[in-house]
Coordinates of C-alpha atoms in Angstrom, one line a residue:
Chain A
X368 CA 0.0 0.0 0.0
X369 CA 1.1 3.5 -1.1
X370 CA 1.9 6.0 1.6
X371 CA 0.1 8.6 -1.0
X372 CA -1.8 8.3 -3.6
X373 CA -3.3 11.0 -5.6
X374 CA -5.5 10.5 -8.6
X375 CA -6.2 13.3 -10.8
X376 CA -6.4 15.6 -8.2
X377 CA -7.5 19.3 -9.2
X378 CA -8.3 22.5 -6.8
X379 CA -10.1 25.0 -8.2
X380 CA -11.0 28.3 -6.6
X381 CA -13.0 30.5 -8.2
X382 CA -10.8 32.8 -10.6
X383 CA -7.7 30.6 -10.1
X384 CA -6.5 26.9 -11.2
X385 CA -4.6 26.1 -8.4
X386 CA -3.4 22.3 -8.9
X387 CA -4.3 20.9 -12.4
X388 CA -5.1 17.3 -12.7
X389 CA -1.8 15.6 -11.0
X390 CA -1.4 11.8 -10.1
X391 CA 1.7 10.5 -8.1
X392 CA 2.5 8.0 -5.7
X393 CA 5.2 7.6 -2.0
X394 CA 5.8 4.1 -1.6
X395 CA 6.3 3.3 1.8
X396 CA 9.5 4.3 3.0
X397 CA 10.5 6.7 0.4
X398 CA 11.3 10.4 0.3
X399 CA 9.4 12.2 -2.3
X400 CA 10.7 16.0 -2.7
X401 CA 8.0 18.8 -3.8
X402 CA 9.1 21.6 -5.3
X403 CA 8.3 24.8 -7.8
X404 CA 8.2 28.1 -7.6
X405 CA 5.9 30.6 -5.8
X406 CA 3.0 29.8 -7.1
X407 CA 3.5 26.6 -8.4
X408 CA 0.8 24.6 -6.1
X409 CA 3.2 23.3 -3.8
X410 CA 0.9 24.8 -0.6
X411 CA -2.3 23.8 -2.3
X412 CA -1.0 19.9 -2.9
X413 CA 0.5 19.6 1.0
X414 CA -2.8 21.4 2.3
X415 CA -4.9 18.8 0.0
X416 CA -2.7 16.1 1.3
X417 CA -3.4 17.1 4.9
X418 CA -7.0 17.4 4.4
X419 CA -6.9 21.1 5.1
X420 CA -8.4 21.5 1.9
X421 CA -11.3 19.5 0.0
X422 CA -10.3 18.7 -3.3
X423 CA -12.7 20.1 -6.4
X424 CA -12.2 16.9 -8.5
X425 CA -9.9 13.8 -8.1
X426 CA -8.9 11.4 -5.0
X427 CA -6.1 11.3 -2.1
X428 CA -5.3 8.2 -0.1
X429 CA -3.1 8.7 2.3
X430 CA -2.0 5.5 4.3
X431 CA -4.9 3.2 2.5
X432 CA -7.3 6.5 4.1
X433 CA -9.6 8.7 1.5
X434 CA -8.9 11.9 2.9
X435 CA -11.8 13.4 1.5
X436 CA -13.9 11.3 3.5
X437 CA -12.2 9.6 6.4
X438 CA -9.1 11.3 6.9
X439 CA -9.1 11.0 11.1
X440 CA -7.4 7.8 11.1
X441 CA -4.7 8.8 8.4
X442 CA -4.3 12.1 10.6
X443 CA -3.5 10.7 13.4
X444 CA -0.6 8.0 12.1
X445 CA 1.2 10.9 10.1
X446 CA 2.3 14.7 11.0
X447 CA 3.6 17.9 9.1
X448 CA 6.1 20.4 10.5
X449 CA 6.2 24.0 8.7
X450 CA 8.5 26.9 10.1
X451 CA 5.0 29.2 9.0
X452 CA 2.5 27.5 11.5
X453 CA 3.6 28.3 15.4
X454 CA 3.1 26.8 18.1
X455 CA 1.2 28.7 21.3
X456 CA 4.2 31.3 22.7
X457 CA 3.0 31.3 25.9
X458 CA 4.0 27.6 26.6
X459 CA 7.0 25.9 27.1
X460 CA 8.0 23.7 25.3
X461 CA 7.5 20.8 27.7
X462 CA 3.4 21.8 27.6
X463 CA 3.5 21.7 23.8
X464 CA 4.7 18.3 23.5
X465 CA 2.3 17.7 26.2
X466 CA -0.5 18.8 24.7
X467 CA 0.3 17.6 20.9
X468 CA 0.8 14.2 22.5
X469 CA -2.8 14.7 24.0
X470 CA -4.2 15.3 20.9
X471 CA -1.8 12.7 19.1
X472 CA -2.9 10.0 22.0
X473 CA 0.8 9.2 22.5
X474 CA 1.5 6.6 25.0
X475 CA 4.2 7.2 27.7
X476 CA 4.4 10.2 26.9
X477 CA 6.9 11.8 29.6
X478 CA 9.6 9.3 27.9
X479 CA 8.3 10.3 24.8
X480 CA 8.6 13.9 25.3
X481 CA 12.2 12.6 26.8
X482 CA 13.4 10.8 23.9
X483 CA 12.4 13.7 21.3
X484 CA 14.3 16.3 23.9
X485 CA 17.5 14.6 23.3
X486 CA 16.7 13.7 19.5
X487 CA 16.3 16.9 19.1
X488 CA 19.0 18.9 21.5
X489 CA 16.0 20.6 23.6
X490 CA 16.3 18.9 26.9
X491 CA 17.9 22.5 28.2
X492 CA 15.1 24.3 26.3
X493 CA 11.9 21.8 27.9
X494 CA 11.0 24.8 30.4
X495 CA 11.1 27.7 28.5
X496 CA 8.4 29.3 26.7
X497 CA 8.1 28.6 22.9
X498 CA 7.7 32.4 22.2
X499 CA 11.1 33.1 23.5
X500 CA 13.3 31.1 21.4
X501 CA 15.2 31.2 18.0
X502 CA 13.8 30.6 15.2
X503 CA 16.0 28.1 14.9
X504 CA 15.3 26.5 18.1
X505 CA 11.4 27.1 17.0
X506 CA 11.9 25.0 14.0
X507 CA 13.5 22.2 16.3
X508 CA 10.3 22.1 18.3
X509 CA 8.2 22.0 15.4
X510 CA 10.3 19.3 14.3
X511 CA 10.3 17.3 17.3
X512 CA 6.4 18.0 17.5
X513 CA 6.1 16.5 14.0
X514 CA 7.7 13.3 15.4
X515 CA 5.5 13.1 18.5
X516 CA 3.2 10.3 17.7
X517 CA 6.3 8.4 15.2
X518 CA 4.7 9.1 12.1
X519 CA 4.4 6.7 9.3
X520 CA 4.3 9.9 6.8
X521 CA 5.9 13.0 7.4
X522 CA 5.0 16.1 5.4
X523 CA 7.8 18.7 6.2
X524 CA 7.0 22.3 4.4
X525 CA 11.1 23.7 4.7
X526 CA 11.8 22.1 7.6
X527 CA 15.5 24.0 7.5
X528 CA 14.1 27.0 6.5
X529 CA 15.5 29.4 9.1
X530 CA 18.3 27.1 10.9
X531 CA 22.2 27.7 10.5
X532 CA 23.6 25.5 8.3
X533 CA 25.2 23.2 11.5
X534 CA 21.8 22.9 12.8
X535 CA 19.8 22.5 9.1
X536 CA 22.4 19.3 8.7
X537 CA 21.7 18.1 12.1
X538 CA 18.5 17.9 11.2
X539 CA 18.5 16.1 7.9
X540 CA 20.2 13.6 9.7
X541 CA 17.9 13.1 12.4
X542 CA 15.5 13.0 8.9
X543 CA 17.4 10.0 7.6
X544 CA 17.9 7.9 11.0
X545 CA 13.9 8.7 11.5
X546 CA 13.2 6.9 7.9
X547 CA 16.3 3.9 8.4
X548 CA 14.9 3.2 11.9
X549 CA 11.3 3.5 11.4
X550 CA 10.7 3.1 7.7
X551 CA 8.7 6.0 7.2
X552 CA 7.9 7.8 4.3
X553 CA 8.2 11.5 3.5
X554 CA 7.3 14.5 1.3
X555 CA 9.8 17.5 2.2
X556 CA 8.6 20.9 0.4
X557 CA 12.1 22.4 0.1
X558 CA 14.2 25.1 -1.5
X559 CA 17.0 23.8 -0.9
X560 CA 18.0 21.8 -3.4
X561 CA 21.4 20.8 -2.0
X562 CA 18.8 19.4 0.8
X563 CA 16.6 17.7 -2.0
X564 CA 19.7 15.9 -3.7
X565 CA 20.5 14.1 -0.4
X566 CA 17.5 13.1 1.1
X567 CA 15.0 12.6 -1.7
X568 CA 14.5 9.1 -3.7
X569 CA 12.3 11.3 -6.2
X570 CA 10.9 14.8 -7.0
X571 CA 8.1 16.2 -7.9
X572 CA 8.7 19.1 -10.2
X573 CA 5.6 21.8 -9.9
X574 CA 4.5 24.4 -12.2
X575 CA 1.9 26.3 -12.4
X576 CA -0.7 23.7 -10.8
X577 CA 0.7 21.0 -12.5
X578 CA 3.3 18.4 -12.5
X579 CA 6.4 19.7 -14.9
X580 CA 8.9 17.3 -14.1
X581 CA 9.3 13.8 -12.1
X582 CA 12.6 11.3 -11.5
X583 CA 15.2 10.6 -9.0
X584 CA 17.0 13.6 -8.9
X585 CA 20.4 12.1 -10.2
X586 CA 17.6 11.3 -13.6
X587 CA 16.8 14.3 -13.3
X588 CA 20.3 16.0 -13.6
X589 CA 21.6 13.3 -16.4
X590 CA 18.0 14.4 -18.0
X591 CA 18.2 18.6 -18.6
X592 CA 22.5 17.7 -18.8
X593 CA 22.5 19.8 -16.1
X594 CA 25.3 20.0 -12.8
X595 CA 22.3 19.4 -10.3
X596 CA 19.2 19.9 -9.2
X597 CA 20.2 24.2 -8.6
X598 CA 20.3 23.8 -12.3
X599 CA 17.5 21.6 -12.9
X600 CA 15.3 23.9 -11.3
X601 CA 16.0 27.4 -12.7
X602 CA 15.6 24.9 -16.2
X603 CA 12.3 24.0 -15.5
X604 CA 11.2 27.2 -13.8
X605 CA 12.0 29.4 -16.3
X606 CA 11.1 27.4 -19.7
X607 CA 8.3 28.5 -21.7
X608 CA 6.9 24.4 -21.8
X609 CA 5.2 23.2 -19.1
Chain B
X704 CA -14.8 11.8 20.7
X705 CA -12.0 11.6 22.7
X706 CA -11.6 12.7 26.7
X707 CA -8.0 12.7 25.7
X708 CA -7.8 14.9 22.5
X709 CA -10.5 17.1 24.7
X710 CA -8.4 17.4 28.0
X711 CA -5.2 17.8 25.5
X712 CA -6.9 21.2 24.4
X713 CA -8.5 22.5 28.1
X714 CA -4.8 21.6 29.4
X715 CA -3.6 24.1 26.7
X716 CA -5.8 26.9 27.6
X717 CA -5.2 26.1 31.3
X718 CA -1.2 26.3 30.7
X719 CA -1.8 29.9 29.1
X720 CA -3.9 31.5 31.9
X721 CA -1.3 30.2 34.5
X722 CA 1.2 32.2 32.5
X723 CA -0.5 35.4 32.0
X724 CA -2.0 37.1 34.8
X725 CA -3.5 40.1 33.1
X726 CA -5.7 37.5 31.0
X727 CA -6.6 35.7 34.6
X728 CA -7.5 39.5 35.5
X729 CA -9.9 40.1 32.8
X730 CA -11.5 37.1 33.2
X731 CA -13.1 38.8 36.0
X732 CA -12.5 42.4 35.5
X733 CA -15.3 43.1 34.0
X734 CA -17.8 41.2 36.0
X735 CA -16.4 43.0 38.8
X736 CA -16.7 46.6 37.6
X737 CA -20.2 46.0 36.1
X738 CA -21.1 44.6 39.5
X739 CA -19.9 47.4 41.4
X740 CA -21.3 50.0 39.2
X741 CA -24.8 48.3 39.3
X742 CA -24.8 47.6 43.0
X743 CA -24.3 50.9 44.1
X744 CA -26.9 52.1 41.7
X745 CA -29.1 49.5 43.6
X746 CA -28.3 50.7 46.7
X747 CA -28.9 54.2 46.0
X748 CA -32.9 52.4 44.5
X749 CA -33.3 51.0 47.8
X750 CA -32.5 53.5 50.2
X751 CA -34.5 55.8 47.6
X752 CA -37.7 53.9 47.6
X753 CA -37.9 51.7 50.3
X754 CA -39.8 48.4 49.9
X755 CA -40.5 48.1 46.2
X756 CA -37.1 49.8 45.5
X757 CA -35.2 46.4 47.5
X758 CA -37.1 44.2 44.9
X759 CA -36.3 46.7 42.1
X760 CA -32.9 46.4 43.5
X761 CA -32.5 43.0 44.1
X762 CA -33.6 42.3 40.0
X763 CA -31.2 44.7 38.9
X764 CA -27.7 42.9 40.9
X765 CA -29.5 39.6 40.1
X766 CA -29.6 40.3 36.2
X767 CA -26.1 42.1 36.5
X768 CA -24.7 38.5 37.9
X769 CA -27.1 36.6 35.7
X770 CA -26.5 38.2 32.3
X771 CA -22.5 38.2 33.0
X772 CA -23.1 34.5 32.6
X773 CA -24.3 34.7 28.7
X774 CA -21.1 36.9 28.5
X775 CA -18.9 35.3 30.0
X776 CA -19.5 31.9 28.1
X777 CA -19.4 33.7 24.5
X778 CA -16.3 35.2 25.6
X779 CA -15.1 32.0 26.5
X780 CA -15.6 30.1 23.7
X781 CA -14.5 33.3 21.3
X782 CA -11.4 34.2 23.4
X783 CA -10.4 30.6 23.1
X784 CA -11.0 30.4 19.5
X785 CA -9.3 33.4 19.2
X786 CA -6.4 32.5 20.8
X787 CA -5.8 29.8 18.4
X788 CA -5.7 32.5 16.1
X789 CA -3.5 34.7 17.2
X790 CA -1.3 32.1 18.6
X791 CA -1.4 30.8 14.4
X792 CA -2.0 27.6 16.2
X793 CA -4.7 26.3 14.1
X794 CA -2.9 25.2 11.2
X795 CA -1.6 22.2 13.7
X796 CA -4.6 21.9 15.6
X797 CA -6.6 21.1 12.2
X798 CA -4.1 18.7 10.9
X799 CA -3.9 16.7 14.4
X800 CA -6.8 14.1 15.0
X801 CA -8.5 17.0 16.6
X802 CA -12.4 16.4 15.5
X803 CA -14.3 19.2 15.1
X804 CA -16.8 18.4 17.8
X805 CA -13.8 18.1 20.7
X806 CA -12.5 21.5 19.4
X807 CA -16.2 22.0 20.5
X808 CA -16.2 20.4 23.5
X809 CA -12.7 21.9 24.3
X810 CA -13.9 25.4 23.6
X811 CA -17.2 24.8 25.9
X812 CA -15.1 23.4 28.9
X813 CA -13.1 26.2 29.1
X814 CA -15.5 29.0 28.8
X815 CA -17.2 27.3 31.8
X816 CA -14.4 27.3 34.1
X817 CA -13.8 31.0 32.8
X818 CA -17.1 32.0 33.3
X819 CA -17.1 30.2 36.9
X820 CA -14.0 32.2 37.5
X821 CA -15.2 35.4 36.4
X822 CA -18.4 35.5 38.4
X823 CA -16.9 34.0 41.5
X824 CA -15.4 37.4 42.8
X825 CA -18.5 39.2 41.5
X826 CA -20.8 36.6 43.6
X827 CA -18.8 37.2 46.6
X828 CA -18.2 40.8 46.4
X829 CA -22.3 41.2 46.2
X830 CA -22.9 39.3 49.0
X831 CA -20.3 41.1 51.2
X832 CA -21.1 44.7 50.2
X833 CA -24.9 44.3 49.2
X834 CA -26.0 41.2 51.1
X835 CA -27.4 39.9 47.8
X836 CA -27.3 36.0 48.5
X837 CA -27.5 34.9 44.7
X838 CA -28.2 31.4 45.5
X839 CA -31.2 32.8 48.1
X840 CA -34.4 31.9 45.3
X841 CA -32.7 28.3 45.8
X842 CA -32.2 25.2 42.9
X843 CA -34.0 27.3 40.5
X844 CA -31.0 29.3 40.1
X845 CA -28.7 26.1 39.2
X846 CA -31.6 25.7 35.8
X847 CA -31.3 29.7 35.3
X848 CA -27.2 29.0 35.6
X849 CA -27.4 26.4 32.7
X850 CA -29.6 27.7 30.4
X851 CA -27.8 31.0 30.5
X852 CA -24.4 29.3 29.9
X853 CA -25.8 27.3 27.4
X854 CA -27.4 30.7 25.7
X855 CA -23.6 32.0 26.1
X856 CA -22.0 28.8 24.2
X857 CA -24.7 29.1 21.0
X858 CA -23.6 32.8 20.8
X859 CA -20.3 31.6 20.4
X860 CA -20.6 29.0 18.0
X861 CA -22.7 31.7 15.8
X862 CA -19.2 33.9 16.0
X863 CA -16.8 31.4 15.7
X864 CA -18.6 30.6 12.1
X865 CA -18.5 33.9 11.0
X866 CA -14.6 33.9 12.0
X867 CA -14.8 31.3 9.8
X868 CA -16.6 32.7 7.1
X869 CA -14.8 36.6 7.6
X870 CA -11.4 35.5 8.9
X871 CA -10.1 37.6 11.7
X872 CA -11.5 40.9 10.7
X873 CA -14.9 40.0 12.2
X874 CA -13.6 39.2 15.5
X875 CA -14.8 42.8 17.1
X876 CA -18.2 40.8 16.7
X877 CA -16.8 38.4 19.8
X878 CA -17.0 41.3 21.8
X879 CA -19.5 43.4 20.6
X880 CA -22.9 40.7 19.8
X881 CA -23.9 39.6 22.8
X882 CA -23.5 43.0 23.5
X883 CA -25.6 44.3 21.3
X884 CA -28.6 42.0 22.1
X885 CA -28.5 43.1 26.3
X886 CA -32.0 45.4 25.4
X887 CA -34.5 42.7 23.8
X888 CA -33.0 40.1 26.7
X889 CA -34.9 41.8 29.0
X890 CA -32.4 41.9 31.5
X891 CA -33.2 44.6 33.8
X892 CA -37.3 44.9 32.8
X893 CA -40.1 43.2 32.2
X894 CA -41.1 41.7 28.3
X895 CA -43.8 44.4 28.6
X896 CA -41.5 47.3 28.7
X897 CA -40.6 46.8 25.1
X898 CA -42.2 48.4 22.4
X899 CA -44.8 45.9 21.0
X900 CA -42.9 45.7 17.2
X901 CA -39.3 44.9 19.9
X902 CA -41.3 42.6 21.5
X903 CA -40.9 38.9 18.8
X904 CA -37.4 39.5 19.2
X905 CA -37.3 38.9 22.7
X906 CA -39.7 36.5 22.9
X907 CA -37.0 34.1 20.7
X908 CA -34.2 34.5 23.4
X909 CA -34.4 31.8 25.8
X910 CA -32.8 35.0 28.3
X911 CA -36.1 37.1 28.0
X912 CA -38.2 33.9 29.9
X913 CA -35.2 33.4 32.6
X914 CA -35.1 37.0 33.4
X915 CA -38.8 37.3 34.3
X916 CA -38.4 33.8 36.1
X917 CA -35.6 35.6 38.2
X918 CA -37.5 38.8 39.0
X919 CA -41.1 36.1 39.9
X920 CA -38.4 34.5 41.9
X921 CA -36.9 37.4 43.8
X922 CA -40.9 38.6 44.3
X923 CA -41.9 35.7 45.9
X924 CA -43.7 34.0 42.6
X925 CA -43.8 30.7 42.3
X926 CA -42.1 29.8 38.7
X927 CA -44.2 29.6 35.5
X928 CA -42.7 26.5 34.7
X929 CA -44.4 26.6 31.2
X930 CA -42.5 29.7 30.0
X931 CA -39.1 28.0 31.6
X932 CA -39.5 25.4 29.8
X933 CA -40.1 27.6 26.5
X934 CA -36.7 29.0 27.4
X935 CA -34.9 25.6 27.0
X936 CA -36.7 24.7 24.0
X937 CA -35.9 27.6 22.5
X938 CA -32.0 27.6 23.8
X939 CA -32.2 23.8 22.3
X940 CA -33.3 24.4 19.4
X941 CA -31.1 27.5 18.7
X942 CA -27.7 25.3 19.9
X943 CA -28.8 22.7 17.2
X944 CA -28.8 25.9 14.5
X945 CA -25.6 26.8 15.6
X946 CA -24.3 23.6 15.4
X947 CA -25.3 23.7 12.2
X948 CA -24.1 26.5 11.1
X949 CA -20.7 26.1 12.6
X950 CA -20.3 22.3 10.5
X951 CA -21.7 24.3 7.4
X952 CA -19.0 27.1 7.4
X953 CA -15.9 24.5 9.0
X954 CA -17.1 22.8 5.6
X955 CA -17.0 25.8 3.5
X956 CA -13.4 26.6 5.1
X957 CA -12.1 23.6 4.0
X958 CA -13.5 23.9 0.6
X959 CA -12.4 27.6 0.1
X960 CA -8.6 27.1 2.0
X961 CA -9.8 29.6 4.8
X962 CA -8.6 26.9 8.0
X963 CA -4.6 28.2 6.0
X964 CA -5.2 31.6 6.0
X965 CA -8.0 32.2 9.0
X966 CA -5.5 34.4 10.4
X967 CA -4.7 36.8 7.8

């Protein structure tokens, strides 16, 4: 069974197109990279995926789950991190966790909360409140939030977005001992595309709603006869074909 | 429904109020003032006209403390919601296996322990400096209590959907509605004292039936038990509207992309 599955999926609203009739697949264990432009539909597709959104025509499955219809129990085996969504300031960051795995159902979840503290490097942060951290440190949280309830499917929107570059390759390797230990499956929304090159199996090229390139990124390099996936990009992004 | 995922969100609000004392303080600020204000107008009524002014007086703290209630639970529920907002919490809460109707449940939990709270002060100020015993008509006031609240929480879900519906920019409605519908309540007066074209208006507000239960109370009238029970038809039926109205717009949100950009 896939992680995702999306058939045909479209999201109209009413003066704009905003994803055009795209179909792909994550197979378990795999990291599929999203990525585009501004613009491109990468917000609209992960928002879809998350069941933020109702679709206007097509399907989602998300681990064997129609999203469109009984999306609770995919909900609660996956999680999404995004540097743009906060979490309450007001709260440590030991109450977060706390409530997250609440709402996630966590068992143990002072070991839990533990485990992700050291994961993670926030065992000195636990008692201070979100508001009053880094960004950086902010994006850990979120990170360590998304990991709460060990996820089978992780949707991460820039999940290095705003950390140094120690800390953003800290992180991708905490990504690829999650996914070797665990086997679970990811789409990472990055713009990064050093980032993309070393965690993802595949990409998903967007454009303008629509799905303008797809391969392993090595493919896709040895495809445009480009140097990597920097390239690849700014090819894709700026031709007139779709 | 899970107690769980519920007590997940209370615990939430719960760990906010112990870290901000000036929202713990207007919890009950208001209550308070409005209270004071309204009891030393009633004192002033009594001493005034003697006799009929204590009953006058006692109807006028009573629907101060009463009508606080309707407030206070909107509030709560609003507030709450809002916080979500302005916290830009929501985008996690609505991709967690939050349902819908424990955000609900979540929301109604803590406006009640706000609006307990709130009025506690208010109750124990009016008994110290007025000797108004709020609890002195007896159990009746424990049915006025609920169906206030629950008047409060139907409130709320109406302005939570239009936060829906208008994003942030209609959240001066949260403070404002309930408001705005004090005068056909009948808080302070009798249904009678309306204009007769006012007068349908109040008769659809379950409050307009409780406060004329409270001032029969405070006169020594037994309960029209007939026009109580109107009130909780009426607040039943209303909560079922609301309900309806709130999984109507949450379903329009979702269709339109409003739960991503709610706060903007």
């Amino acid at each position: 069974m896939d992680a995702i599955r999306v058939e045909n999926l479209t999201k109209r609203y009413t003066h704009t197109l905003a994803v055009d009739d795209i179909s792909f697949t994550l197979a378990p264990g795999q990291t599929l990279g999203l990525l585009g432009g501004n613009g491109a539909g990468k917000t609209t597709t992960i928002s879809l995926l998350l069941g933020l959104l109702t679709p206007t025509a097509g399907r989602i499955q998300v681990l064997g789950h129609d999203m469109a219809r009984d999306r609770f129990p995919a909900l609660q085996r996956m999680n999404f991190s995004s540097p743009y969504i906060a979490l309450p300031a007001r709260l440590t960051v030991r109450e977060n966790l706390q409530v997250y795995g609440h709402l996630y159902s966590v068992p143990r979840l002072k070991a839990r909360i533990g485990e992700l503290a050291e994961r993670f490097n926030l065992t000195a942060l636990l008692n201070r409140p979100a508001g009053a951290l880094s960004a950086g440190q902010k994006t850990r949280v979120a990170l360590a939030k998304s990991f709460i309830n060990q996820p089978e499917l992780l949707l991460l929107d820039e999940p290095t977005a705003s950390l140094d570059p120690d800390t953003g390759d800290y992180v991708r390797t905490v990504l690829e001992a999650y996914k070797r230990e665990t086997g679970a499956s990811i789409l990472l929304a990055s713009h990064n595309m050093a980032e993309v090159e070393r965690l993802c199996d595949e990409v998903l090229m967007m454009k303008t709603g629509r799905i303008a390139g797809r391969g392993a990124p090595e493919a896709l390099i040895a495809r445009y006869g480009r140097e990597d996936m920097e390239q690849v990009f700014l090819h894709i992004a700026r031709s007139e074909e779709l | 429904m899970s107690a769980r995922r519920i007590w997940g969100l209370i615990y939430r609000h719960l760990c906010m109020y112990r870290r901000s004392w000036p929202r713990l303080v207007e919890i009950a600020y208001w209550p308070t003032l409005e209270l004071l204000i309204w009891g030393f107008t009633s004192v002033y009524i009594t001493r005034a006209h003697a006799a009929p002014g204590l009953v006058a007086a006692g109807a006028l703290i009573g629907g101060v403390l009463l009508w606080e209630i309707v407030l206070r639970a909107q509030m709560g529920v609003t507030t709450g919601f809002l916080e979500e907002i302005w916290s830009r919490n929501l985008g996690h809460l609505f991709v967690s296996p939050l349902r819908p109707a424990e955000l609900i449940g979540a929301l109604l939990a803590v406006s009640a322990i706000r609006t307990f709270l709130g009025l506690l002060p208010a109750t124990i100020i009016a008994y110290l400096l007025y000797y108004y015993d709020v609890f002195a008509p007896g159990p009746i006031m424990l049915f006025f209590f609920a169906n206030l609240l629950i008047m409060g929480w139907w409130l709320a879900l109406g302005i939570v959907s239009l936060l829906f519906r208008y994003g942030a920019g209609a959240e001066a409605l949260a403070w404002t509605l309930a408001f705005g519908i004090t005068p056909l309540a009948c808080v302070y007066y009798p249904m009678a004292a309306l204009p007769v074209w006012l007068r349908p208006f109040a008769h659809i507000l379950p409050a307009s039936y409780i406060f004329e239960g409270l001032r029969a109370a405070l006169s020594g009238q037994a309960p029209h038990w007939g026009q109580l029970g109107l009130a909780c038809l009426l607040n039943a039926g209303w909560m079922l509207a609301a309900i309806a109205i709130f999984a109507g717009e949450f379903r329009r949100a979702r269709r339109q992309g409003v739960l991503i950009s709610i706060g903007e």
